[in-house]
XYZ file of C-alpha atoms in Angstrom:
770
model
C 15.121 17.212 -33.364
C 14.588 18.854 -29.979
C 15.289 22.552 -29.705
C 17.159 24.279 -26.911
C 13.926 25.938 -25.788
C 12.096 22.647 -25.317
C 14.953 21.141 -23.337
C 15.266 24.159 -21.091
C 11.847 23.324 -19.687
C 13.676 20.860 -17.421
C 16.509 22.698 -15.653
C 19.719 20.931 -14.749
C 20.716 20.117 -11.164
C 17.268 20.213 -9.510
C 16.965 19.692 -5.756
C 14.968 16.573 -4.745
C 11.912 18.656 -3.786
C 11.977 20.408 -7.199
C 11.660 17.170 -9.188
C 8.223 16.329 -10.612
C 6.507 13.109 -9.563
C 7.810 10.085 -11.489
C 4.895 7.957 -12.701
C 7.067 5.076 -13.959
C 9.060 2.394 -12.133
C 12.393 3.603 -13.531
C 14.385 6.762 -12.879
C 16.988 7.659 -15.517
C 19.754 10.066 -14.423
C 22.612 11.542 -16.477
C 25.581 12.971 -14.571
C 28.232 14.811 -16.619
C 30.277 17.771 -15.379
C 30.638 19.130 -18.913
C 26.936 19.125 -19.775
C 26.079 22.183 -21.878
C 23.793 23.461 -24.654
C 25.805 22.016 -27.538
C 23.985 20.160 -30.301
C 25.276 16.718 -29.204
C 24.256 17.162 -25.577
C 20.808 18.517 -26.458
C 20.191 15.677 -28.888
C 21.164 13.045 -26.306
C 18.986 14.731 -23.676
C 16.065 14.718 -26.095
C 16.486 10.997 -26.800
C 16.768 10.141 -23.107
C 13.588 12.118 -22.400
C 11.828 9.971 -25.006
C 12.938 6.872 -23.081
C 12.020 8.150 -19.620
C 9.957 11.358 -19.182
C 11.234 11.675 -15.597
C 14.923 11.692 -16.626
C 17.038 14.217 -14.724
C 20.255 15.895 -15.883
C 23.097 16.846 -13.531
C 26.436 18.558 -13.952
C 26.748 19.133 -10.183
C 27.976 16.021 -8.340
C 26.575 16.740 -4.853
C 23.150 17.705 -6.215
C 23.032 14.430 -8.149
C 24.038 12.459 -5.057
C 21.277 14.125 -2.994
C 18.704 13.210 -5.637
C 19.851 9.565 -5.782
C 19.600 9.330 -1.976
C 16.047 10.734 -2.032
C 14.618 8.096 -4.412
C 12.450 5.571 -2.616
C 10.072 3.861 -5.052
C 11.951 3.807 -8.368
C 14.850 1.755 -9.683
C 17.706 3.959 -10.901
C 19.594 3.707 -14.200
C 22.569 6.056 -14.009
C 24.544 7.400 -16.985
C 27.808 8.919 -15.800
C 30.753 10.567 -17.512
C 34.168 8.999 -17.130
C 35.363 11.938 -15.011
C 32.706 11.303 -12.331
C 32.587 7.491 -12.640
C 34.985 6.461 -9.851
C 33.602 9.055 -7.428
C 29.914 8.202 -7.947
C 30.571 4.437 -7.871
C 32.352 4.700 -4.523
C 29.410 6.519 -2.965
C 26.353 4.888 -4.566
C 27.162 1.402 -5.890
C 25.866 -0.201 -2.659
C 22.417 1.463 -2.977
C 19.793 -1.193 -3.665
C 17.719 1.167 -5.799
C 20.648 1.686 -8.205
C 20.304 -1.226 -10.621
C 22.395 -0.216 -13.651
C 25.290 2.123 -14.459
C 26.339 3.205 -17.958
C 29.689 4.978 -18.359
C 29.507 7.414 -21.309
C 32.950 8.706 -22.200
C 35.490 9.198 -24.988
C 38.071 6.645 -23.798
C 36.750 3.084 -23.407
C 40.038 1.514 -22.269
C 40.664 4.032 -19.509
C 37.581 3.005 -17.505
C 37.494 -0.707 -18.397
C 39.109 -1.834 -15.082
C 36.040 -0.448 -13.212
C 33.863 -3.199 -14.703
C 35.773 -5.865 -12.740
C 35.318 -3.940 -9.507
C 31.636 -2.901 -9.862
C 29.119 -5.456 -11.103
C 26.302 -2.968 -11.734
C 28.181 -1.398 -14.660
C 26.367 -2.516 -17.815
C 29.023 -1.188 -20.160
C 31.349 1.621 -21.207
C 30.047 3.539 -24.217
C 31.665 6.002 -26.586
C 28.801 6.169 -29.112
C 25.374 7.633 -28.448
C 23.524 4.945 -30.454
C 25.126 2.049 -28.529
C 24.373 3.746 -25.203
C 20.699 4.296 -26.036
C 20.194 0.729 -27.288
C 21.740 -0.699 -24.108
C 19.551 1.548 -21.905
C 16.401 0.449 -23.799
C 17.273 -3.224 -23.361
C 17.958 -2.818 -19.619
C 14.797 -0.752 -19.078
C 12.629 -3.439 -20.687
C 14.236 -6.119 -18.549
C 13.927 -4.200 -15.261
C 10.270 -3.305 -15.925
C 9.445 -6.998 -16.369
C 11.273 -7.899 -13.134
C 9.543 -5.433 -10.806
C 7.442 -7.256 -8.234
C 6.068 -6.253 -4.814
C 4.511 -8.648 -2.311
C 2.085 -8.335 0.565
C 1.854 -11.061 3.200
C -1.302 -12.147 4.992
C -1.580 -14.596 7.882
C -4.994 -16.191 7.340
C -4.862 -17.695 10.859
C -5.420 -14.263 12.388
C -8.976 -14.125 13.620
C -10.102 -10.745 12.327
C -8.947 -7.300 11.275
C -8.218 -6.356 14.877
C -5.471 -9.024 15.074
C -3.645 -8.069 11.906
C 0.077 -7.528 11.812
C 1.385 -4.491 9.939
C 2.019 -6.680 6.855
C -1.479 -8.162 6.958
C -3.111 -4.781 7.483
C -1.263 -3.412 4.436
C -2.349 -6.469 2.450
C -6.036 -5.991 3.268
C -5.933 -2.268 2.676
C -4.508 -2.899 -0.806
C -7.376 -5.341 -1.450
C -9.788 -2.678 -0.207
C -8.398 0.046 -2.500
C -8.849 -2.157 -5.549
C -12.325 -3.250 -4.445
C -13.522 0.346 -4.018
C -11.888 1.391 -7.298
C -13.837 -1.295 -9.151
C -17.121 0.050 -7.732
C -16.621 3.418 -9.416
C -18.606 4.373 -12.487
C -16.936 3.802 -15.854
C -17.732 6.255 -18.622
C -16.219 8.193 -21.499
C -15.132 10.936 -19.091
C -13.048 8.465 -17.029
C -11.419 7.194 -20.254
C -10.657 10.757 -21.391
C -9.270 11.654 -17.962
C -6.841 8.717 -18.193
C -5.685 9.626 -21.702
C -5.295 13.339 -20.904
C -3.031 12.459 -17.982
C -0.981 10.072 -20.171
C -0.646 12.685 -22.951
C 0.586 15.266 -20.484
C 3.147 12.886 -18.991
C 4.449 11.663 -22.368
C 4.253 15.033 -24.125
C 7.905 14.734 -25.263
C 7.621 11.111 -26.399
C 6.306 10.813 -29.980
C 6.136 7.014 -29.859
C 3.916 6.933 -26.758
C 1.767 9.845 -28.008
C 1.094 7.844 -31.162
C 0.082 4.841 -29.020
C -2.225 7.028 -26.913
C -3.909 8.335 -30.068
C -4.322 4.767 -31.350
C -5.907 3.755 -28.033
C -8.289 6.719 -28.225
C -9.476 5.730 -31.718
C -9.492 1.913 -31.647
C -9.778 0.633 -28.069
C -12.632 -1.648 -27.046
C -12.977 -3.678 -23.834
C -12.240 -7.004 -25.556
C -8.765 -5.655 -26.475
C -7.783 -4.849 -22.846
C -5.341 -7.778 -22.527
C -3.781 -6.998 -25.899
C -3.139 -3.404 -24.827
C -1.772 -4.381 -21.398
C 0.721 -6.898 -22.827
C 1.905 -4.374 -25.440
C 4.123 -2.878 -22.696
C 3.391 0.680 -23.799
C 2.252 3.629 -21.670
C -0.526 1.582 -20.034
C 1.784 -1.169 -18.833
C 4.391 1.215 -17.424
C 2.095 3.593 -15.568
C -0.470 1.066 -14.335
C 2.139 -1.296 -12.865
C 3.812 1.563 -10.974
C 0.448 2.795 -9.695
C -0.510 -0.657 -8.389
C 2.897 -1.429 -6.896
C 3.200 1.859 -4.983
C -0.546 2.419 -4.401
C -0.209 5.768 -6.176
C -3.728 6.996 -5.530
C -3.893 9.679 -8.209
C -2.631 7.250 -10.865
C -4.946 4.449 -9.706
C -7.915 6.787 -9.831
C -6.957 7.968 -13.319
C -6.626 4.358 -14.500
C -9.954 3.157 -13.070
C -11.447 2.934 -16.580
C -8.791 0.468 -17.783
C -8.451 -1.452 -14.466
C -12.179 -2.264 -14.504
C -11.966 -3.440 -18.131
C -8.872 -5.605 -17.676
C -10.222 -7.257 -14.509
C -13.563 -7.941 -16.244
C -11.915 -9.556 -19.294
C -9.698 -11.816 -17.122
C -12.790 -12.845 -15.118
C -14.697 -13.716 -18.332
C -11.832 -15.614 -19.955
C -11.089 -17.567 -16.780
C -14.383 -19.381 -17.338
C -12.876 -20.999 -20.456
C -10.210 -22.732 -18.312
C -12.574 -24.299 -15.752
C -12.316 -27.809 -17.225
C -8.563 -27.728 -17.977
C -7.250 -28.958 -14.594
C -4.436 -27.602 -12.400
C -1.604 -25.859 -14.260
C 2.024 -25.297 -13.270
C 3.332 -21.831 -14.051
C 6.653 -20.052 -13.549
C 8.016 -16.594 -12.950
C 11.746 -15.933 -12.918
C 12.909 -12.740 -11.285
C 15.447 -11.135 -8.992
C 14.164 -9.885 -5.657
C 15.890 -8.114 -2.749
C 17.552 -10.558 -0.364
C 15.430 -9.323 2.560
C 12.281 -10.088 0.529
C 13.449 -13.706 0.124
C 14.215 -13.843 3.857
C 10.688 -12.635 4.577
C 9.209 -15.317 2.314
C 11.317 -18.023 4.031
C 10.050 -16.870 7.432
C 6.407 -17.042 6.342
C 5.990 -20.551 4.911
C 2.337 -21.554 5.232
C 1.113 -17.966 5.031
C -0.617 -16.232 2.151
C 1.096 -13.900 -0.291
C -0.274 -11.540 -2.916
C 1.426 -9.406 -5.543
C 0.442 -5.746 -5.716
C -0.575 -5.842 -9.354
C -1.372 -8.112 -12.270
C 1.025 -11.089 -12.075
C 2.605 -12.247 -15.338
C 3.799 -15.907 -15.467
C 4.763 -18.444 -18.124
C 3.861 -22.066 -18.790
C 7.466 -22.509 -19.998
C 10.150 -22.811 -17.305
C 12.920 -21.914 -19.778
C 11.283 -18.562 -20.570
C 11.248 -17.723 -16.835
C 14.843 -18.871 -16.310
C 15.848 -16.717 -19.268
C 14.667 -13.578 -17.493
C 16.886 -14.438 -14.520
C 20.005 -15.101 -16.591
C 19.594 -11.907 -18.629
C 19.984 -9.884 -15.448
C 23.453 -9.192 -14.048
C 24.152 -10.504 -10.542
C 23.936 -7.995 -7.689
C 24.896 -8.072 -4.016
C 21.472 -6.690 -3.072
C 19.304 -9.072 -5.091
C 19.002 -12.825 -5.453
C 17.664 -14.977 -8.308
C 14.301 -16.603 -7.598
C 12.152 -18.971 -9.637
C 8.516 -18.993 -8.512
C 6.723 -22.244 -9.313
C 2.967 -21.688 -9.056
C 0.296 -24.372 -9.095
C -3.127 -22.923 -9.962
C -6.504 -24.658 -10.185
C -8.984 -22.884 -12.516
C -11.866 -24.002 -10.255
C -10.769 -21.584 -7.506
C -13.354 -18.875 -6.850
C -11.116 -15.923 -6.044
C -7.891 -16.588 -8.008
C -8.581 -15.804 -11.656
C -6.129 -16.131 -14.540
C -6.079 -16.498 -18.310
C -3.755 -17.365 -21.223
C -2.522 -14.220 -22.972
C 0.405 -15.591 -25.001
C -1.385 -15.342 -28.350
C -1.937 -11.603 -27.776
C 1.456 -10.729 -26.299
C 3.840 -8.467 -28.247
C 6.636 -11.010 -27.746
C 5.506 -14.377 -29.092
C 6.597 -17.704 -27.625
C 6.540 -16.651 -23.957
C 3.369 -18.730 -23.258
C 2.259 -15.989 -20.877
C -0.495 -16.479 -18.282
C -1.837 -13.376 -16.493
C -3.340 -13.411 -12.963
C -5.986 -10.907 -11.950
C -5.541 -8.352 -9.171
C -5.801 -9.546 -5.562
C -4.927 -13.176 -6.350
C -3.763 -15.124 -3.275
C -1.000 -17.743 -3.062
C 0.068 -19.963 -0.163
C 3.847 -20.263 0.365
C 4.492 -24.024 0.292
C 8.298 -24.274 0.341
C 11.547 -22.390 -0.281
C 14.756 -24.205 -1.285
C 17.910 -23.646 -3.335
C 17.876 -25.430 -6.702
C 21.505 -26.236 -7.551
C 20.540 -27.433 -11.045
C 19.402 -23.959 -12.103
C 21.461 -22.058 -9.493
C 18.377 -20.211 -8.217
C 16.156 -20.121 -5.155
C 12.918 -21.917 -5.894
C 9.739 -20.719 -4.173
C 6.772 -23.051 -4.487
C 3.363 -21.327 -4.338
C -0.173 -22.715 -4.517
C -2.965 -20.427 -5.689
C -5.589 -20.529 -2.944
C -8.994 -19.333 -1.796
C -7.811 -19.595 1.835
C -7.825 -16.194 3.475
C -10.428 -14.928 1.017
C -13.108 -15.203 3.702
C -11.090 -12.799 5.888
C -10.852 -10.407 2.964
C -14.629 -10.700 2.530
C -15.140 -10.077 6.255
C -13.186 -6.842 5.964
C -14.811 -5.815 2.683
C -18.230 -6.313 4.293
C -17.437 -3.440 6.675
C -16.682 -1.302 3.627
C -19.873 -2.308 1.860
C -21.877 -1.230 4.909
C -20.094 2.125 5.108
C -20.415 2.625 1.347
C -24.179 2.728 1.848
C -23.564 6.163 3.407
C -20.834 7.318 0.994
C -20.352 6.909 -2.745
C -17.287 4.919 -3.891
C -15.626 8.199 -4.924
C -15.825 9.542 -1.363
C -15.182 6.246 0.370
C -11.948 5.812 -1.604
C -10.634 9.058 -0.106
C -11.900 8.124 3.370
C -9.835 4.933 3.164
C -6.725 7.012 2.576
C -7.534 9.480 5.319
C -8.795 7.180 8.066
C -7.686 3.592 7.416
C -4.288 4.269 5.833
C -3.621 7.531 7.711
C -2.200 9.036 4.499
C -3.303 12.620 5.014
C -1.311 14.201 2.168
C -2.462 11.618 -0.388
C -6.059 12.040 0.778
C -5.714 15.806 0.382
C -4.419 15.427 -3.178
C -7.208 13.005 -3.991
C -10.075 15.195 -2.720
C -8.616 18.321 -4.356
C -8.297 16.392 -7.611
C -11.988 15.414 -7.353
C -12.911 19.039 -6.735
C -11.113 20.111 -9.923
C -12.363 17.264 -12.116
C -16.057 16.973 -11.154
C -18.768 19.425 -12.327
C -19.785 22.010 -9.711
C -23.283 20.516 -9.394
C -22.065 16.948 -8.787
C -23.862 15.364 -5.782
C -20.526 14.602 -4.038
C -19.230 18.204 -4.002
C -20.411 18.953 -0.439
C -18.809 15.737 0.829
C -15.568 16.653 -0.974
C -15.400 20.047 0.767
C -16.174 18.292 4.043
C -13.280 15.864 3.603
C -10.875 18.589 2.474
C -11.789 20.185 5.799
C -10.941 16.904 7.547
C -7.533 16.839 5.835
C -6.758 20.360 7.080
C -8.021 19.415 10.567
C -5.584 16.488 10.718
C -2.789 18.888 9.698
C -3.835 21.287 12.505
C -4.695 23.920 9.880
C -7.829 25.010 11.685
C -8.744 28.140 9.710
C -8.620 26.245 6.405
C -10.494 23.334 7.966
C -13.247 25.634 9.262
C -13.595 27.360 5.874
C -14.132 24.045 4.072
C -16.404 22.599 6.766
C -18.598 25.724 6.585
C -18.825 25.527 2.776
C -19.924 21.877 3.081
C -22.456 22.787 5.800
C -24.017 25.609 3.775
C -24.326 23.348 0.712
C -25.924 20.607 2.789
C -28.379 23.023 4.420
C -29.613 24.015 0.952
C -29.781 20.453 -0.376
C -30.919 18.334 2.605
C -33.639 18.321 5.295
C -32.580 19.753 8.661
C -32.641 16.334 10.360
C -30.364 14.622 7.813
C -27.300 12.804 9.298
C -24.947 14.778 7.023
C -26.211 17.999 8.662
C -25.342 16.564 12.079
C -21.899 15.477 10.828
C -21.184 19.002 9.575
C -22.243 20.505 12.912
C -20.009 18.015 14.732
C -17.039 18.841 12.474
C -17.412 22.600 12.953
C -17.653 22.008 16.709
C -14.356 20.076 16.592
C -12.615 23.096 15.017
C -13.878 25.515 17.658
C -12.757 23.065 20.343
C -9.279 22.907 18.773
C -9.165 26.737 18.633
C -10.081 26.940 22.339
C -13.569 28.439 21.869
C -15.231 25.857 24.100
C -18.654 27.450 24.449
C -19.122 27.725 20.673
C -17.845 24.150 20.289
C -20.326 22.934 22.890
C -23.182 24.685 21.090
C -22.354 22.957 17.757
C -21.920 19.559 19.420
C -25.269 19.894 21.243
C -26.993 20.794 17.936
C -25.451 17.718 16.304
C -26.505 15.520 19.225
C -30.136 16.709 19.000
C -30.263 15.689 15.315
C -28.734 12.273 16.015
C -31.022 11.632 19.014
C -34.078 12.320 16.841
C -32.727 10.038 14.107
C -31.424 7.255 16.362
C -33.255 6.933 19.718
C -31.216 3.842 20.699
C -27.464 3.148 20.527
C -25.682 4.576 17.489
C -22.007 4.985 16.587
C -22.196 8.583 15.352
C -24.263 9.631 18.333
C -21.671 8.055 20.652
C -18.897 9.997 18.874
C -20.670 13.336 19.474
C -21.274 12.467 23.152
C -17.552 11.654 23.411
C -16.708 15.063 21.879
C -18.917 16.843 24.416
C -17.003 15.048 27.162
C -13.754 16.311 25.692
C -15.000 19.926 25.743
C -15.889 19.598 29.433
C -12.376 18.211 30.051
C -10.947 21.323 28.379
C -13.281 23.490 30.514
C -11.884 21.609 33.562
C -15.342 20.342 34.532
C -13.997 16.812 34.938
C -17.025 15.268 36.643
C -19.316 16.388 33.817
C -16.721 15.143 31.295
C -16.623 11.697 32.926
C -20.429 11.506 32.867
C -20.443 12.003 29.092
C -17.466 9.659 28.562
C -19.193 6.912 30.560
C -22.296 7.268 28.397
C -20.226 7.258 25.178
C -18.185 4.223 26.253
C -21.309 2.164 26.961
C -22.745 3.068 23.576
C -19.475 2.277 21.755
C -19.377 -1.137 23.449
C -22.941 -1.881 22.288
C -22.339 -1.084 18.609
C -18.661 -2.017 18.052
C -16.526 -5.176 18.359
C -14.777 -5.734 21.716
C -11.476 -4.404 20.365
C -11.974 -1.203 18.379
C -10.127 2.087 17.948
C -13.133 4.224 18.956
C -13.350 2.331 22.261
C -9.590 2.777 22.765
C -9.917 6.492 22.013
C -12.689 6.852 24.612
C -10.644 4.946 27.223
C -7.800 7.408 26.604
C -10.150 10.370 27.097
C -11.314 8.937 30.440
C -7.666 8.475 31.426
C -6.969 12.106 30.490
C -9.833 13.398 32.653
C -8.663 11.342 35.647
C -5.062 12.500 35.132
C -6.192 16.124 35.219
C -8.254 15.420 38.358
C -5.115 14.004 39.968
C -6.349 10.384 40.043
C -3.053 9.061 38.669
C -3.593 5.352 39.465
C -6.984 5.371 37.723
C -5.562 7.348 34.775
C -2.715 4.828 34.417
C -5.171 1.932 34.263
C -7.238 3.570 31.494
C -4.133 4.556 29.489
C -2.876 0.958 29.705
C -6.248 -0.338 28.496
C -6.094 2.131 25.610
C -2.589 1.120 24.505
C -3.306 -2.631 24.844
C -6.364 -2.260 22.612
C -4.543 -0.094 20.040
C -1.739 -2.642 19.836
C -4.410 -5.127 18.752
C -6.051 -2.792 16.233
C -3.309 -0.749 14.584
C -0.406 -1.603 12.280
C 2.786 -1.852 14.333
C 4.306 1.292 12.781
C 1.329 3.564 13.594
C 2.329 6.799 15.335
C -0.553 6.611 17.860
C 1.160 3.668 19.562
C 4.096 5.913 20.459
C 1.889 8.865 21.413
C -0.170 6.762 23.830
C 2.869 4.986 25.225
C 3.888 8.544 26.085
C 0.689 8.983 28.139
C 1.595 5.986 30.334
C 5.157 7.210 30.763
C 3.957 10.702 31.660
C 1.974 9.209 34.563
C 5.017 7.242 35.739
C 6.980 10.501 35.674
C 4.327 12.283 37.753
C 4.418 9.369 40.217
C 8.254 9.686 40.356
C 8.630 6.148 38.996
C 11.224 7.094 36.363
C 13.025 3.735 36.486
C 9.795 1.871 35.762
C 9.107 4.223 32.842
C 12.600 3.759 31.390
C 12.345 -0.028 31.738
C 9.088 0.021 29.771
C 10.734 2.205 27.099
C 13.676 -0.182 26.757
C 11.271 -3.137 26.370
C 9.360 -1.292 23.645
C 12.582 -0.239 21.871
C 13.783 -3.850 21.600
C 10.443 -4.894 20.052
C 10.315 -1.859 17.767
C 13.834 -2.420 16.401
C 13.145 -6.114 15.757
C 9.919 -5.299 13.896
C 10.776 -1.999 12.187
C 14.564 -1.977 11.775
C 17.020 0.494 13.310
C 15.624 3.635 11.647
C 11.901 4.293 12.014
C 9.876 7.260 13.335
C 8.348 5.101 16.116
C 11.845 4.406 17.453
C 12.622 8.132 17.306
C 9.409 8.881 19.232
C 10.360 6.416 21.980
C 13.842 7.961 22.275
C 12.279 11.425 22.486
C 9.973 10.247 25.274
C 12.986 8.815 27.151
C 14.782 12.144 26.792
C 11.777 13.983 28.201
C 11.624 11.589 31.184
C 15.170 12.336 32.357
C 15.930 15.840 31.098
C 15.388 17.474 34.522
C 17.755 15.121 36.364
C 20.188 14.131 33.631
C 20.242 16.716 30.810
C 23.385 15.347 29.115
C 21.921 11.860 28.730
C 18.601 13.378 27.620
C 20.449 15.298 24.915
C 22.053 12.049 23.725
C 18.594 10.480 23.362
C 17.388 13.481 21.342
C 20.466 13.262 19.093
C 19.862 9.529 18.580
C 16.235 10.293 17.678
C 17.335 12.984 15.217
C 19.816 10.585 13.606
C 17.066 7.957 13.211
C 14.789 10.518 11.530
C 17.528 11.788 9.206
C 18.158 8.214 8.009
C 14.487 7.370 7.481
C 12.962 7.824 4.006
C 10.549 9.368 3.241
C 11.304 12.012 5.833
C 8.908 12.547 8.734
C 9.176 16.328 8.707
C 6.729 17.016 11.533
C 8.455 14.661 13.980
C 11.886 16.003 12.974
C 10.663 19.529 13.708
C 9.265 18.411 17.090
C 12.579 16.759 17.981
C 14.544 19.909 17.097
C 12.124 22.064 19.121
C 12.496 19.776 22.158
C 16.290 19.941 21.843
C 16.087 23.731 21.633
C 14.007 23.854 24.834
C 16.575 21.708 26.651
C 19.495 23.849 25.446
C 17.593 26.981 26.446
C 16.894 25.600 29.931
C 20.655 25.350 30.507
C 21.513 28.720 28.859
C 23.106 27.157 25.753
C 21.413 29.784 23.601
C 23.441 29.432 20.393
C 22.631 25.715 20.247
C 18.985 26.446 21.053
C 18.832 29.044 18.268
C 20.421 26.630 15.767
C 17.756 23.984 16.501
C 14.871 26.477 16.416
C 16.013 27.924 13.066
C 16.275 24.433 11.585
C 12.780 23.575 12.869
C 11.429 26.792 11.313
C 13.048 25.930 7.971
C 11.358 22.495 7.978
C 7.969 23.946 9.004
C 8.053 26.571 6.247
C 8.862 23.925 3.632
C 6.091 21.551 4.694
C 3.236 23.547 6.288
C 0.846 26.291 5.189
C 2.060 29.836 5.916
C -0.579 30.436 8.633
C 0.087 27.198 10.529
C 0.343 27.549 14.321
C 3.622 25.563 14.360
C 5.300 28.302 12.285
C 4.030 30.989 14.653
C 5.381 28.980 17.617
C 8.779 28.526 15.930
C 9.016 32.262 15.218
C 8.142 33.037 18.849
C 10.774 30.555 20.128
C 13.446 32.185 17.946
C 12.373 35.583 19.264
C 12.809 34.308 22.840
C 16.301 33.026 21.987
C 17.361 36.404 20.609
C 15.841 38.141 23.655
C 17.888 35.907 25.987
C 20.981 36.708 23.858
C 20.243 40.476 24.232
C 19.731 40.889 20.481
C 16.515 42.826 20.978
C 16.073 44.068 17.391
C 16.090 40.496 16.033
C 13.862 39.364 18.913
C 11.315 42.066 18.067
C 11.392 41.129 14.361
C 10.606 37.473 15.086
C 7.929 38.336 17.673
C 6.190 40.571 15.114
C 6.434 37.832 12.463
C 4.862 35.343 14.868
C 1.866 37.620 15.391
C 1.306 38.135 11.645
């Protein structure tokens, strides 16, 4: 039995940012205003923790509501006392992530009428044993139902033409490909098991399974272990579905084994002919709408796909699940030919824990063409017909080929993190990944210098220049000791250090580092070379900052020619260089020329980047800034309205890109129409507050812009309110020495100075300097 001490390790009523990362697909929550340290409560808490290590306990209604609202990736099972039942149902029953509600009370009859009104209520329970058994049954069912799709239009010519959906699809394929290139050894197995033990430290059943795996596992038993639906099944499926990088990396040992076994066993089916398989599930209604709109396109599940040869087994899964307004019942009918080269599957029914399901398991990255979608009145379900296909695989190969070439310069360990940082733009996840490598690898590992270098790159992208410089210099010193002076990694380190000095405004030092890097690259690569072009481009940018625009344009012209020789016609590096040329012309006063280059940049980026990428809004802002300087405000606003219509149709009503466009519109008109500008800022803030996960940096920028506008019109209390809120966000999300925090402190000091509160002004000015 659990003791009070062990249960106190998880405090009640945590704020969303105090909750540890949930590694499973399910989030169990218990809300009860009378929760205390009595024996019965502690025992129930202990049993719930065994079921779901991430379970959270609340006696405070508002805290619980905040936590439920913050959950993005998990499906919620909520246990609620009778006293809170009506209140919580009114406010949360419509949330799609809330899939099951269990009322735990002393009076069954009193709350029975609620079951007719709310269809997510599984039952009303007065006994602990009945409650726990019902939760277990629902958890098993929900875990089997979880499914995430990526869409890919194989008609798109190359990576540059990809939609946001298709880009996400290929990046998922890339992550798995790189993961499978990593070395597999006893250390990677131990790393996986240590992580699992730590996560399930309060679950005796799973700890026993982990120990059994440690002592008995061999590669040929990979399918048996996966279908056992124990710790492996739960954590691996969540990692694949959400692209949880830390979990995926920790599970590389098992992923490689399971993929290898499916590939081997697929050979046994080559002469069996096409099979028809089924999967019954409930998916969100918007997911079905998306599938209907993409007939003829390719779909892939983000994980191993479990199907059955028996249609009745699949229909059974649908009927066991209660109906919901957010979800709809779907039967996938899949035709698969074992002769396909890239879609691999195998029979696993004889090794499954539950016999009689006639289970067939598809490997990762299997592709299916959507053939038809129709309502089947016989079974009362939507039927989606899929054909397993090799179509589109050549586009995947085309993209993977780029990776293979780049992986000649970087090991799979490093390239995996580079994917996160550069391709996916997931700076925080990349930072966690590289720091995890630093902790887990021996100090003399050959990748250590590259890890420090990429930790520096993470800090650079966060504008944390002192931390970036420290890590870049560590990497450079290690490389100087390990490599010859003309090695490309030496030049890369010099270039990176130069970029920091440029960002800090020390242009002469930056120029010196860039020139050193260029000398190394010119000796290594006398003709056109991508890295050499990038350094030449950086030198141009320093001359722009030094306001020597003619010299800057000379370097940019040279860089652009070199980029065009070594890159495809549409590429982000070319777009970036076009933007730099536009910037130099803008600063020279050549507004028409600047506008042309900015338009070229944005047109190219719209071809290369996912539609939700923040750079598209930033560089739209460059065009609009020129229109503003040319006093063509109406033309700028018209362009904004056109972009807003497209953005809302593609991204929904609440997305950071929409907020960025509204902020740009506010900036365009704030001098002539401050009240309307303020309305745009408030709309942008509302969009950001309703978007999950929160974009803290953009929210802070919006608040700061609002504060500036209020300050301009002597509305100092409103300005102070916005600046204080921005400071609160910055302190929660940025390092303590970040320049944004210093700027926020200075802005607050200026507000107090304008309000004649000089003591407070002085305090904030001093804080900004420290």
